[in-house]
mmCIF file of C-alpha atoms (C1' of nucleotides) in Angstrom:
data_model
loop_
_atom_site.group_PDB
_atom_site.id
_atom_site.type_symbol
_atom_site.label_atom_id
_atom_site.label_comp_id
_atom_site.label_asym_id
_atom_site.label_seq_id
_atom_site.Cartn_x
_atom_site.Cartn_y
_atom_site.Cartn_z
ATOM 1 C CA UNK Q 5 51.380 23.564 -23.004
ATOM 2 C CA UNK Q 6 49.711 24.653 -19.677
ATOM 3 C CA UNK Q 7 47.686 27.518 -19.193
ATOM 4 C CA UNK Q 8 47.116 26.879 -23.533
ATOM 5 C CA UNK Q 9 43.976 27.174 -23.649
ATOM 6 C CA UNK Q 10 41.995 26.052 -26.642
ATOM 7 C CA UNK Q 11 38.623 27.950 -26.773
ATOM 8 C CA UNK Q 12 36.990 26.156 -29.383
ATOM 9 C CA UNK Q 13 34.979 29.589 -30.445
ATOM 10 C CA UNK Q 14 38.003 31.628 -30.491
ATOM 11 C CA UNK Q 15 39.438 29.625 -33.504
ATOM 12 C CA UNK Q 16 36.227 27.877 -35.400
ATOM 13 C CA UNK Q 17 34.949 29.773 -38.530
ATOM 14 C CA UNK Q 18 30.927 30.838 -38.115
ATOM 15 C CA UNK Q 19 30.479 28.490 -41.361
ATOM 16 C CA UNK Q 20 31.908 25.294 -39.851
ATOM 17 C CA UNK Q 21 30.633 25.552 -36.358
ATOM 18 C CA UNK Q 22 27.296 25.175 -36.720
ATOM 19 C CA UNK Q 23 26.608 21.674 -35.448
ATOM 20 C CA UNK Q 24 29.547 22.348 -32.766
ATOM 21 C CA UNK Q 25 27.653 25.338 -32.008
ATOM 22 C CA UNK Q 26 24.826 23.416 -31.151
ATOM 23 C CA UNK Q 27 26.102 20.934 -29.533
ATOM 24 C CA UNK Q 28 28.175 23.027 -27.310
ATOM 25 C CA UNK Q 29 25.131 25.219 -25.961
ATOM 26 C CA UNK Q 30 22.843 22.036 -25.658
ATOM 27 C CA UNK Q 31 25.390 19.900 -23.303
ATOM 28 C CA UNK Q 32 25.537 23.370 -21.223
ATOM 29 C CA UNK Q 33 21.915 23.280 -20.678
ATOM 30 C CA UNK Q 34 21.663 19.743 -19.930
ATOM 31 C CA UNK Q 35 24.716 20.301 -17.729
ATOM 32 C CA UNK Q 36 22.569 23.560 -16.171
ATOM 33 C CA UNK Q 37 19.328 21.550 -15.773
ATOM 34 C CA UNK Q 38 21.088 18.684 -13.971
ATOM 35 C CA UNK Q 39 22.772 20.619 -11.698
ATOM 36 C CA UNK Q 40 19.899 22.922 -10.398
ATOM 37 C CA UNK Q 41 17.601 18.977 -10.108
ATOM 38 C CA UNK Q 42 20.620 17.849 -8.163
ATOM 39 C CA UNK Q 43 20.591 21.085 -6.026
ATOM 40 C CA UNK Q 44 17.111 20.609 -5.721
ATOM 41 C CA UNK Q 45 17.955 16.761 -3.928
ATOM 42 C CA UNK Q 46 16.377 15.435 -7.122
ATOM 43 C CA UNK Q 47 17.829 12.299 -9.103
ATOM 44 C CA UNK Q 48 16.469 12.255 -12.492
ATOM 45 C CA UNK Q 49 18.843 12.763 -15.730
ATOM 46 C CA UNK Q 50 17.752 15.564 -18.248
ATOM 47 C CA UNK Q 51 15.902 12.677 -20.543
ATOM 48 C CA UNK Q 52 14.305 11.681 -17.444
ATOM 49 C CA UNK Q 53 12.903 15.117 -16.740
ATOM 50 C CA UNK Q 54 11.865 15.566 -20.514
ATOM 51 C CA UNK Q 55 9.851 11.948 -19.993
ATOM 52 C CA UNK Q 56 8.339 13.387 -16.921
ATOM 53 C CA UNK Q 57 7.404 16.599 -18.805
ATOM 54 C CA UNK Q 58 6.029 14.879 -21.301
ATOM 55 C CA UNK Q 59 3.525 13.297 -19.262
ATOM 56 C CA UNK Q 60 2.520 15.656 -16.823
ATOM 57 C CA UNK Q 61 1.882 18.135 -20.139
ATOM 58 C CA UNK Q 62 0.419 15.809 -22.326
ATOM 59 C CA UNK Q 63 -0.988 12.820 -19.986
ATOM 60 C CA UNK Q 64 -0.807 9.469 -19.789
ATOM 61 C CA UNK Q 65 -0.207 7.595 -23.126
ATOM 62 C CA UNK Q 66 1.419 4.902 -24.688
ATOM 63 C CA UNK Q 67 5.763 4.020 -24.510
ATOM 64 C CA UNK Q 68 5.844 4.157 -27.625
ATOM 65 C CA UNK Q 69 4.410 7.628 -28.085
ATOM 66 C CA UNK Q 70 6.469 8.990 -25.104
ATOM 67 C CA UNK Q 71 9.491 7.481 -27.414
ATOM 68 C CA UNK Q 72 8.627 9.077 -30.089
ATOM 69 C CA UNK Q 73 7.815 11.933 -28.554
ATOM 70 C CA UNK Q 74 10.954 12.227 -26.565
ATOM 71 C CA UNK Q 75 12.986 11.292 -29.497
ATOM 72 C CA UNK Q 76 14.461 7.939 -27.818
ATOM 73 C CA UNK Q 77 14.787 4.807 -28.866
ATOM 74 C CA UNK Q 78 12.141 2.059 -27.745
ATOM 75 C CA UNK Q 79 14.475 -0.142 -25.630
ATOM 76 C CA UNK Q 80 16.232 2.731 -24.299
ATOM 77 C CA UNK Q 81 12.644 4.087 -22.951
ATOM 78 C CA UNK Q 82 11.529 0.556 -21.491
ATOM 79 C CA UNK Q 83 15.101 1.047 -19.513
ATOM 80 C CA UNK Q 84 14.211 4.648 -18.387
ATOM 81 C CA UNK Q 85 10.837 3.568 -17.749
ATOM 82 C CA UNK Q 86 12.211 0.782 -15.261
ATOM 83 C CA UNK Q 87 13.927 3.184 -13.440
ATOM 84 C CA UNK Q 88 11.040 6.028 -13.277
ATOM 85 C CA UNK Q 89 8.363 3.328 -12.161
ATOM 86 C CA UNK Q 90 11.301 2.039 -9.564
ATOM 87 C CA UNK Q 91 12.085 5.857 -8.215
ATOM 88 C CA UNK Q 92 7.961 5.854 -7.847
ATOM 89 C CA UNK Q 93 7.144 8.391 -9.972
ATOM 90 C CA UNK Q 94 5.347 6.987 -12.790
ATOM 91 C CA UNK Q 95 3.087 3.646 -13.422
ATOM 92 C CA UNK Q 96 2.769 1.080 -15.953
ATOM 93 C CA UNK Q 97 -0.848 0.359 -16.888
ATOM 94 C CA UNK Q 98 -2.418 -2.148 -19.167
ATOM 95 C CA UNK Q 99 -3.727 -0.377 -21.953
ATOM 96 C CA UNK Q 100 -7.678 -0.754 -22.474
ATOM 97 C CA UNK Q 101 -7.666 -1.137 -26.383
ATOM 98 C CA UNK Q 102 -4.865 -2.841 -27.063
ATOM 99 C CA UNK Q 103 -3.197 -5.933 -25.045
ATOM 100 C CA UNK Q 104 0.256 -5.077 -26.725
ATOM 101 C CA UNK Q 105 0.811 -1.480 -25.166
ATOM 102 C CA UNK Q 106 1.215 0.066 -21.758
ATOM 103 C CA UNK Q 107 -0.471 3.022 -20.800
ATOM 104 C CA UNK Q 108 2.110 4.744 -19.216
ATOM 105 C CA UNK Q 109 1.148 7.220 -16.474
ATOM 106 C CA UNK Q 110 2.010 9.835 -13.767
ATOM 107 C CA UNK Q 111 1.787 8.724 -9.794
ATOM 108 C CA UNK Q 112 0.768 11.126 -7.629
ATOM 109 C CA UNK Q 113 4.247 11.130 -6.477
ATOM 110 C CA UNK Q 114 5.301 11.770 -9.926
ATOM 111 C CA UNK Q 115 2.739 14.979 -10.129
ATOM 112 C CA UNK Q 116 4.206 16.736 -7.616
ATOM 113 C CA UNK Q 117 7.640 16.566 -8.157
ATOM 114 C CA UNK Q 118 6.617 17.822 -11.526
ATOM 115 C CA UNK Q 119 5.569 21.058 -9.820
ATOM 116 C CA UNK Q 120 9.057 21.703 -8.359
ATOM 117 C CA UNK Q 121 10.925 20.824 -11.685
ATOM 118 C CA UNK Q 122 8.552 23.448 -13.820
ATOM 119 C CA UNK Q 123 10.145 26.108 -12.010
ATOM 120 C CA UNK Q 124 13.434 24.519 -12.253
ATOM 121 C CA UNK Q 125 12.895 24.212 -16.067
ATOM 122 C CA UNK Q 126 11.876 27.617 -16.509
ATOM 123 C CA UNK Q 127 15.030 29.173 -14.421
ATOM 124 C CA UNK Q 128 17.592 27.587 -16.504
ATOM 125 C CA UNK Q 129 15.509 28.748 -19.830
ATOM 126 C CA UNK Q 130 15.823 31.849 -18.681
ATOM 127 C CA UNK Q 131 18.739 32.052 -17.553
ATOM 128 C CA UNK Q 132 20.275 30.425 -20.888
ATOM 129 C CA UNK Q 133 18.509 33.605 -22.882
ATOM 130 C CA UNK Q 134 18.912 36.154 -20.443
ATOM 131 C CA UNK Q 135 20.977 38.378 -23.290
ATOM 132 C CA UNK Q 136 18.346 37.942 -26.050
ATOM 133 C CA UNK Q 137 15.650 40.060 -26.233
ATOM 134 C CA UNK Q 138 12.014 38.704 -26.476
ATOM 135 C CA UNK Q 139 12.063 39.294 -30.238
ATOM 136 C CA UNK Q 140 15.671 37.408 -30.710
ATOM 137 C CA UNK Q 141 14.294 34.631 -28.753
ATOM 138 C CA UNK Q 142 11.359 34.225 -30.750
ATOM 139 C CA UNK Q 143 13.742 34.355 -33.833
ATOM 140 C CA UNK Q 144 16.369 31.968 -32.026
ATOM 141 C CA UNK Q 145 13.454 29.288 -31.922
ATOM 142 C CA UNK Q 146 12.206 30.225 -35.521
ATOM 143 C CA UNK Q 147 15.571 29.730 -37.153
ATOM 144 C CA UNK Q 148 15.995 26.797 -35.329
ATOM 145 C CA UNK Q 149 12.701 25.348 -36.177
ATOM 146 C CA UNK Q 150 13.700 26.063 -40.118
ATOM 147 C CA UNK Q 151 16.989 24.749 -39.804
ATOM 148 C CA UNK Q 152 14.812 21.531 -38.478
ATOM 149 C CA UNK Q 153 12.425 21.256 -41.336
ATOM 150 C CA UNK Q 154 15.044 21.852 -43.868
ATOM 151 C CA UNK Q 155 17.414 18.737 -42.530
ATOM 152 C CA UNK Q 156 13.869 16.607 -42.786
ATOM 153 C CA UNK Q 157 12.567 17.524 -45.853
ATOM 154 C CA UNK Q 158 15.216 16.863 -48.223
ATOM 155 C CA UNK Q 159 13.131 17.544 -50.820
ATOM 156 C CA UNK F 18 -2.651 4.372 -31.781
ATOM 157 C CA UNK F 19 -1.358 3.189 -35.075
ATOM 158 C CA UNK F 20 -0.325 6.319 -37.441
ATOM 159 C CA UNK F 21 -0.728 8.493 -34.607
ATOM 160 C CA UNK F 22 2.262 10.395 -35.254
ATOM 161 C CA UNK F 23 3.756 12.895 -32.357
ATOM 162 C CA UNK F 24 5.644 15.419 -33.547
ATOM 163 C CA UNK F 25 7.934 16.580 -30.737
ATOM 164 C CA UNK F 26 7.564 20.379 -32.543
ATOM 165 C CA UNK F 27 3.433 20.499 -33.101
ATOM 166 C CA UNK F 28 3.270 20.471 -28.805
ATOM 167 C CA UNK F 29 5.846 22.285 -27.591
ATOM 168 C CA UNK F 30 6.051 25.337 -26.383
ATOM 169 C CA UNK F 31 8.392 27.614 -27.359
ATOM 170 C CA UNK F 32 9.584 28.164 -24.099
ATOM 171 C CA UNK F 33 10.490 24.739 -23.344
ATOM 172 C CA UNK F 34 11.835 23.218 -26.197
ATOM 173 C CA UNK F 35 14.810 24.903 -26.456
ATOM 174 C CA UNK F 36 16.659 22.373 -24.876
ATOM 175 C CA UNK F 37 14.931 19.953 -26.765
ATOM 176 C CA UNK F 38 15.142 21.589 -30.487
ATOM 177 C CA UNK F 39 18.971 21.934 -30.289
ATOM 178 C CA UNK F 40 19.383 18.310 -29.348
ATOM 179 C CA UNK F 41 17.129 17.546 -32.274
ATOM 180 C CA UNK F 42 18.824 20.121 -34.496
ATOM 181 C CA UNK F 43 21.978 18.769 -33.581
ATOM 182 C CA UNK F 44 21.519 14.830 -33.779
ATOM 183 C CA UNK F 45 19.514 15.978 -37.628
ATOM 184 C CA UNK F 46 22.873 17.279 -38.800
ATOM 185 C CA UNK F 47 25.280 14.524 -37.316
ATOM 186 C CA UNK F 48 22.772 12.047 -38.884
ATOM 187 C CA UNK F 49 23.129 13.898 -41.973
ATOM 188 C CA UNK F 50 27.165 13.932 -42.234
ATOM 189 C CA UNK F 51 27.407 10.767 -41.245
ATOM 190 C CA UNK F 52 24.993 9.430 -44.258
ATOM 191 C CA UNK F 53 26.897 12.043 -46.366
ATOM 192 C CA UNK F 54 30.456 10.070 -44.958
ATOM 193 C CA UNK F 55 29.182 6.898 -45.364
ATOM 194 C CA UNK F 56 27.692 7.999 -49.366
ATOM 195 C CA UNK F 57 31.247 8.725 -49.971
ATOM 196 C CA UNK F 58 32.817 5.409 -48.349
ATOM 197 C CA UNK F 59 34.316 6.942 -45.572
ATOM 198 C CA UNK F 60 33.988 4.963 -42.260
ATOM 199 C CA UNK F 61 33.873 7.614 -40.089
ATOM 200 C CA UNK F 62 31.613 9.101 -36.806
ATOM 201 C CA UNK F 63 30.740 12.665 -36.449
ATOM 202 C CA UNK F 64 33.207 12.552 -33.748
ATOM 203 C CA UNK F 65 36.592 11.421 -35.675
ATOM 204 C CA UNK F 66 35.213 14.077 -38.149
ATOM 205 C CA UNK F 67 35.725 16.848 -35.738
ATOM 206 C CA UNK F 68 38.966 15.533 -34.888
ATOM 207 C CA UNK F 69 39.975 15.380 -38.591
ATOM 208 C CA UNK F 70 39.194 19.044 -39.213
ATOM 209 C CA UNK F 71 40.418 20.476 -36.214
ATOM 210 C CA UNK F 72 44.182 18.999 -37.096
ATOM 211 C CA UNK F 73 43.700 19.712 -40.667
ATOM 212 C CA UNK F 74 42.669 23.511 -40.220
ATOM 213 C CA UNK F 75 45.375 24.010 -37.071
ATOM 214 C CA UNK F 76 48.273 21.458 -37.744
ATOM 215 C CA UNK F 77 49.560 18.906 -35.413
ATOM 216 C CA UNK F 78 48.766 19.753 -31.382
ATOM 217 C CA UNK F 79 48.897 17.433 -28.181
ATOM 218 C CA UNK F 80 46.037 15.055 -27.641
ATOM 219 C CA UNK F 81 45.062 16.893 -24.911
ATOM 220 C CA UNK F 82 44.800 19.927 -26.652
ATOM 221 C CA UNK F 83 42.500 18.063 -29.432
ATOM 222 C CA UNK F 84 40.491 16.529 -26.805
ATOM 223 C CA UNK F 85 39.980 20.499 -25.180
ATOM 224 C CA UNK F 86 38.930 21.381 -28.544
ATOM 225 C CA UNK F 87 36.569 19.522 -29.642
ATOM 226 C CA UNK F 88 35.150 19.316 -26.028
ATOM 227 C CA UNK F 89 35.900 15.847 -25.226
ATOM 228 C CA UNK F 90 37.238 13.580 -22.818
ATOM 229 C CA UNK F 91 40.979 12.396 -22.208
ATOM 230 C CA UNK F 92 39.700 8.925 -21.940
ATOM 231 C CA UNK F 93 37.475 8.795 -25.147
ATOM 232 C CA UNK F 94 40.345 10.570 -26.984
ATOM 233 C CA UNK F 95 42.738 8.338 -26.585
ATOM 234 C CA UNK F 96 40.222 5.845 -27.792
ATOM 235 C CA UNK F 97 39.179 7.823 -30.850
ATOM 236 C CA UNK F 98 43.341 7.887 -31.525
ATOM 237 C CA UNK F 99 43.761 4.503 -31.483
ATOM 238 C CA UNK F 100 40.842 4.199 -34.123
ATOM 239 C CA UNK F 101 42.132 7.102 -36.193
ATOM 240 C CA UNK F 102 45.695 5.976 -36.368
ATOM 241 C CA UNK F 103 44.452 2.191 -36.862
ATOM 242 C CA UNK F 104 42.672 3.581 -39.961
ATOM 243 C CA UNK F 105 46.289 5.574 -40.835
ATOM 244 C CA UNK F 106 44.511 8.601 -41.059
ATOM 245 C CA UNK F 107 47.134 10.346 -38.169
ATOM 246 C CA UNK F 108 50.270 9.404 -36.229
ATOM 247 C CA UNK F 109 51.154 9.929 -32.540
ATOM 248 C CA UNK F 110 54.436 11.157 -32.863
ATOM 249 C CA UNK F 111 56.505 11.991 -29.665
ATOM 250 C CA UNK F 112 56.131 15.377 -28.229
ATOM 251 C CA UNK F 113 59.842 17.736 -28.846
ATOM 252 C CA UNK F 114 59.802 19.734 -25.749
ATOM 253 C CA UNK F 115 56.961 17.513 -23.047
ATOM 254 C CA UNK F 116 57.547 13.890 -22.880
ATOM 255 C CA UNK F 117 54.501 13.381 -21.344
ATOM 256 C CA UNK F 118 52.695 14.470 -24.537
ATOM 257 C CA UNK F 119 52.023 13.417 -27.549
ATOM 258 C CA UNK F 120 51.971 15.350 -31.092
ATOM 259 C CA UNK F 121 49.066 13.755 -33.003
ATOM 260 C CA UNK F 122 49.844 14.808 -36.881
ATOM 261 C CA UNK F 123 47.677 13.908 -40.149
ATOM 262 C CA UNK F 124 49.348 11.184 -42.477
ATOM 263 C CA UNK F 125 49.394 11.696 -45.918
ATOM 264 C CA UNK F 126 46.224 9.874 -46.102
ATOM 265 C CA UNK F 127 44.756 12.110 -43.370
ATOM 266 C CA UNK F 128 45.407 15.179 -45.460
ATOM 267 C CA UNK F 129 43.790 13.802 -48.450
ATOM 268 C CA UNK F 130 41.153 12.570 -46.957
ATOM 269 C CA UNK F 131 40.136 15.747 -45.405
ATOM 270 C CA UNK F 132 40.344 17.303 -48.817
ATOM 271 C CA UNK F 133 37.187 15.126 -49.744
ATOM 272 C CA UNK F 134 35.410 15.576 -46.179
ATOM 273 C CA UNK F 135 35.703 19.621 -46.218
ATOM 274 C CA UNK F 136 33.083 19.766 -49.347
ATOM 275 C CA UNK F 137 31.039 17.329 -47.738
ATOM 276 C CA UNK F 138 30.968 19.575 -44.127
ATOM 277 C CA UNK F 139 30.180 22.634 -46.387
ATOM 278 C CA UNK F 140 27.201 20.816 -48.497
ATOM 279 C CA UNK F 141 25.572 19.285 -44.680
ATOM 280 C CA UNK F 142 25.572 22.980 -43.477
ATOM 281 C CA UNK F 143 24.497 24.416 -46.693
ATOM 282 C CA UNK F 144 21.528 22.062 -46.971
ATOM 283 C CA UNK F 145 21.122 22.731 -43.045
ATOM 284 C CA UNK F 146 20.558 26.351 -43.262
ATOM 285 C CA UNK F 147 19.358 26.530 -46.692
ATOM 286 C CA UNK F 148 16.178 28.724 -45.812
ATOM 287 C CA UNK F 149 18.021 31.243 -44.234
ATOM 288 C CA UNK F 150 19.678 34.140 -45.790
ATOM 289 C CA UNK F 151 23.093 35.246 -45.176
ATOM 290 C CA UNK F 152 21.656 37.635 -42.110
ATOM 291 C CA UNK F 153 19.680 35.306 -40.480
ATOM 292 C CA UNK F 154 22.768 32.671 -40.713
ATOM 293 C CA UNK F 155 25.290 35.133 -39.038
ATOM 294 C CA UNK F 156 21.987 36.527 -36.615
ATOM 295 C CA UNK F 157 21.682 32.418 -35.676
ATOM 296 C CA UNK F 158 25.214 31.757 -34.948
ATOM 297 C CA UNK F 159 25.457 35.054 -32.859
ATOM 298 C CA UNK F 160 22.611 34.072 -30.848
ATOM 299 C CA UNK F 161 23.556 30.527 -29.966
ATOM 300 C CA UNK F 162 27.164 32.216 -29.326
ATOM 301 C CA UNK F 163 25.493 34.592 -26.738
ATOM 302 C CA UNK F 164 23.336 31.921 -24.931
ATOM 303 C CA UNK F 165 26.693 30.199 -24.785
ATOM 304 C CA UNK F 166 28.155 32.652 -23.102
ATOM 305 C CA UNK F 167 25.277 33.516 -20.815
ATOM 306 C CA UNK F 168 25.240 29.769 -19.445
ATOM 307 C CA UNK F 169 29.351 29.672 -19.134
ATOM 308 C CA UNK F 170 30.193 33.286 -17.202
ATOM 309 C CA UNK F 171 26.778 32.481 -14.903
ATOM 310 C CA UNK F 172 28.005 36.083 -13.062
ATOM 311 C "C1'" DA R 26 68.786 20.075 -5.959
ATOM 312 C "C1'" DG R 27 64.324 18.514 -4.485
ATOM 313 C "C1'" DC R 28 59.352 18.510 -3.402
ATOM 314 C "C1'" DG R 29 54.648 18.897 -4.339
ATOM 315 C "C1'" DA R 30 50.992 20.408 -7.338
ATOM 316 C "C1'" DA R 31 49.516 20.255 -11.945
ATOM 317 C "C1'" DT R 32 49.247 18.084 -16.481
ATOM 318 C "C1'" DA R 33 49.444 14.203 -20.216
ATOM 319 C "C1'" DT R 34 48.177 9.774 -21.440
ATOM 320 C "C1'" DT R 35 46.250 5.387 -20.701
ATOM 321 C "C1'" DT R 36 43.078 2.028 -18.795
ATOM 322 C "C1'" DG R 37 39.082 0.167 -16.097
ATOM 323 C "C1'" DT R 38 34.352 0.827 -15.063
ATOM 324 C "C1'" DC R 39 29.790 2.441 -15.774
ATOM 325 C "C1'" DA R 40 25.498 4.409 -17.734
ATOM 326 C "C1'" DA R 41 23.016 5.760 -21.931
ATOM 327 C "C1'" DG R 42 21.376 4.862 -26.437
ATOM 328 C "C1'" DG R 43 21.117 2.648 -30.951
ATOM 329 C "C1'" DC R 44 20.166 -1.642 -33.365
ATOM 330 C "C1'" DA R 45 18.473 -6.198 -33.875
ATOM 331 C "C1'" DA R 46 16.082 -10.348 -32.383
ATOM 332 C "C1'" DA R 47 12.314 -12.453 -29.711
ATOM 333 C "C1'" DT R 48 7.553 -12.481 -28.266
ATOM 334 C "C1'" DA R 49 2.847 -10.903 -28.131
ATOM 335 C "C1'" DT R 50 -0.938 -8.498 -30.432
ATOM 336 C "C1'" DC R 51 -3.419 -6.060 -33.822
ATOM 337 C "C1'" DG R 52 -5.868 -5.367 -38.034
ATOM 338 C "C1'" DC R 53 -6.555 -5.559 -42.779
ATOM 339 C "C1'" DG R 54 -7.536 -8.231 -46.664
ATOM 340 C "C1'" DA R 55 -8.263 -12.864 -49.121
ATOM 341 C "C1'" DT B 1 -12.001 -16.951 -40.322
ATOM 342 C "C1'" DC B 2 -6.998 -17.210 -41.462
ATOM 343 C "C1'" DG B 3 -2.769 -15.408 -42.383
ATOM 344 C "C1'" DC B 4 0.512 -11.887 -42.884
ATOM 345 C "C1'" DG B 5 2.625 -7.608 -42.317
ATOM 346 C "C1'" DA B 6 2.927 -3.900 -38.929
ATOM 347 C "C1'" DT B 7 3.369 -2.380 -34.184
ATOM 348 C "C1'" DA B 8 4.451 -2.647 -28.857
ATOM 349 C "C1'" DT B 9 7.519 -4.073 -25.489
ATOM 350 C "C1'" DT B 10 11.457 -6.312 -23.753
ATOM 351 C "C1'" DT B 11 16.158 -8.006 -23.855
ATOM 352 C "C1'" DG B 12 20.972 -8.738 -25.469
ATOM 353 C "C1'" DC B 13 24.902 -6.781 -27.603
ATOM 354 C "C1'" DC B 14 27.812 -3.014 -28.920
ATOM 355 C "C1'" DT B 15 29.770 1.700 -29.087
ATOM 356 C "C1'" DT B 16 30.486 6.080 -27.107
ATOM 357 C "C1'" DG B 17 31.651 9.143 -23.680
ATOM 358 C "C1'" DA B 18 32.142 10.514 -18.685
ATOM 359 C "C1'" DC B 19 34.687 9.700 -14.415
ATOM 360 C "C1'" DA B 20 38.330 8.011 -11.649
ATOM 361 C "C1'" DA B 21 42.731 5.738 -10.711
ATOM 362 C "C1'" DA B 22 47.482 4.755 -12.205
ATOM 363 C "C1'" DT B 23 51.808 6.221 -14.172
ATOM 364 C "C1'" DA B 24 55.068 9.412 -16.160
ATOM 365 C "C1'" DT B 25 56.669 14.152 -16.544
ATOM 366 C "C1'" DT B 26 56.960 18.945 -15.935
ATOM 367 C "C1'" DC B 27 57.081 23.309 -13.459
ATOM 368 C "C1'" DG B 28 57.315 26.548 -9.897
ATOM 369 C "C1'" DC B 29 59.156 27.324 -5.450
ATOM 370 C "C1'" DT B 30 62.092 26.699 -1.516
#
DNA sequence: AGCGAATATTTGTCAAGGCAAATATCGCGA
DNA sequence: TCGCGATATTTGCCTTGACAAATATTCGCT
């Protein structure tokens, strides 16, 4: 029993381990990004960093857009969005247009800790595809992007 | 605001979004066995389905040796157990040479259950990568393997 | 033989997310 | 203008999985 270990590559046919595959590689790069925030003394969860990129990209906007955009649910954002606004790094606004929706957006605070996590961001990309070659990466993201459109539109 | 759809894809940079397409990759193809599960009256998560095949392809193992496999926790297997054998698809039988293990086996029921779930596994992942030929399936899943790698042995 | 480190399983606790209900607005059409 | 269906946000409830502590064994070493 001890010292068995169970490499879940070593015995998984190409065929079936496609969504393992994936899901293996993604919780490493969460795991990666998490770990160089918390070496950089930062608190924030991967989906917090991808809300925070989201705004500092794209600007301020509505919670339901960020949801959307983030791929979260809506009451799962209002949560995050508590704890962003309570760490300081992001504000809730009325919206001008419409009394129903916050316009979500960036503190000051929130800027600049969104210049040390860019970095941060790109190191563990790059790290992650440090054996692929320019051209495999650019395929990487293109089969990956088919894959995607092919799950959506079932016909 | 209304119909202003964001598609995560249409603003994201290569670059950045591979963190982000494999988690949407990923949750697209769970989605899609699940639906596929629950189409054929099966009750079962994404999860229990992994645990399913991995005892149907390699025969009864210890429940720590499951949970190692399919890259989950001690604590959430024993919970998934409890729900599996509940549903009589597997048995915890006692373990002939470790006493503190267990030897998880299918039941009948497990076996012939599988027998349904492997077609459904293969038509998910055909659908999945249905717009890629045979090269660009095997070029995908050595990619993903090496960026696995590359994140794991980080020299 | 006996001790201590390592491993197996279980259970308690916690955070994250999905889903549904409640409330407030919006906006289109009668 | 009124009403109704759709949308935005919040909250409650539930499930899942990670982490840690507790208990039972096992294994290597002295």
């Amino acid at each position: 029993m001890r010292g068995m270990v169970t490499d879940p590559l070593a015995t998984a046919s190409p065929q079936e381990s496609l969504g393992v595959l994936l899901g293996l590689v993604r919780s490493e790069i969460v795991r990666a990004m998490e770990a160089e925030l918390a070496a950089l003394g930062v608190d924030l969860r991967f989906t917090q960093f991808l809300i925070l990129k989201r705004l500092a990209r794209l600007g301020p906007m509505t919670a339901s857009e960020l949801a959307r955009g983030v791929e979260l649910d809506g009451g799962a954002m209002t949560r995050q969005l508590d704890q962003l606004e309570g760490k300081g790094y992001l504000r809730r606004c009325p919206h001008e247009q419409d009394r129903r929706a916050l316009r979500i957006e960036l503190t000051d605070q929130g800027t600049s800790l969104w210049q040390q996590l860019t970095d941060c961001n790109e190191r563990v990309l790059e790290a992650a595809q440090r054996s692929l070659s320019e051209a495999e990466r650019k395929r990487l993201h293109d089969y990956l992007t088919r894959v995607l459109h092919a799950l959506r539109d079932k016909d």
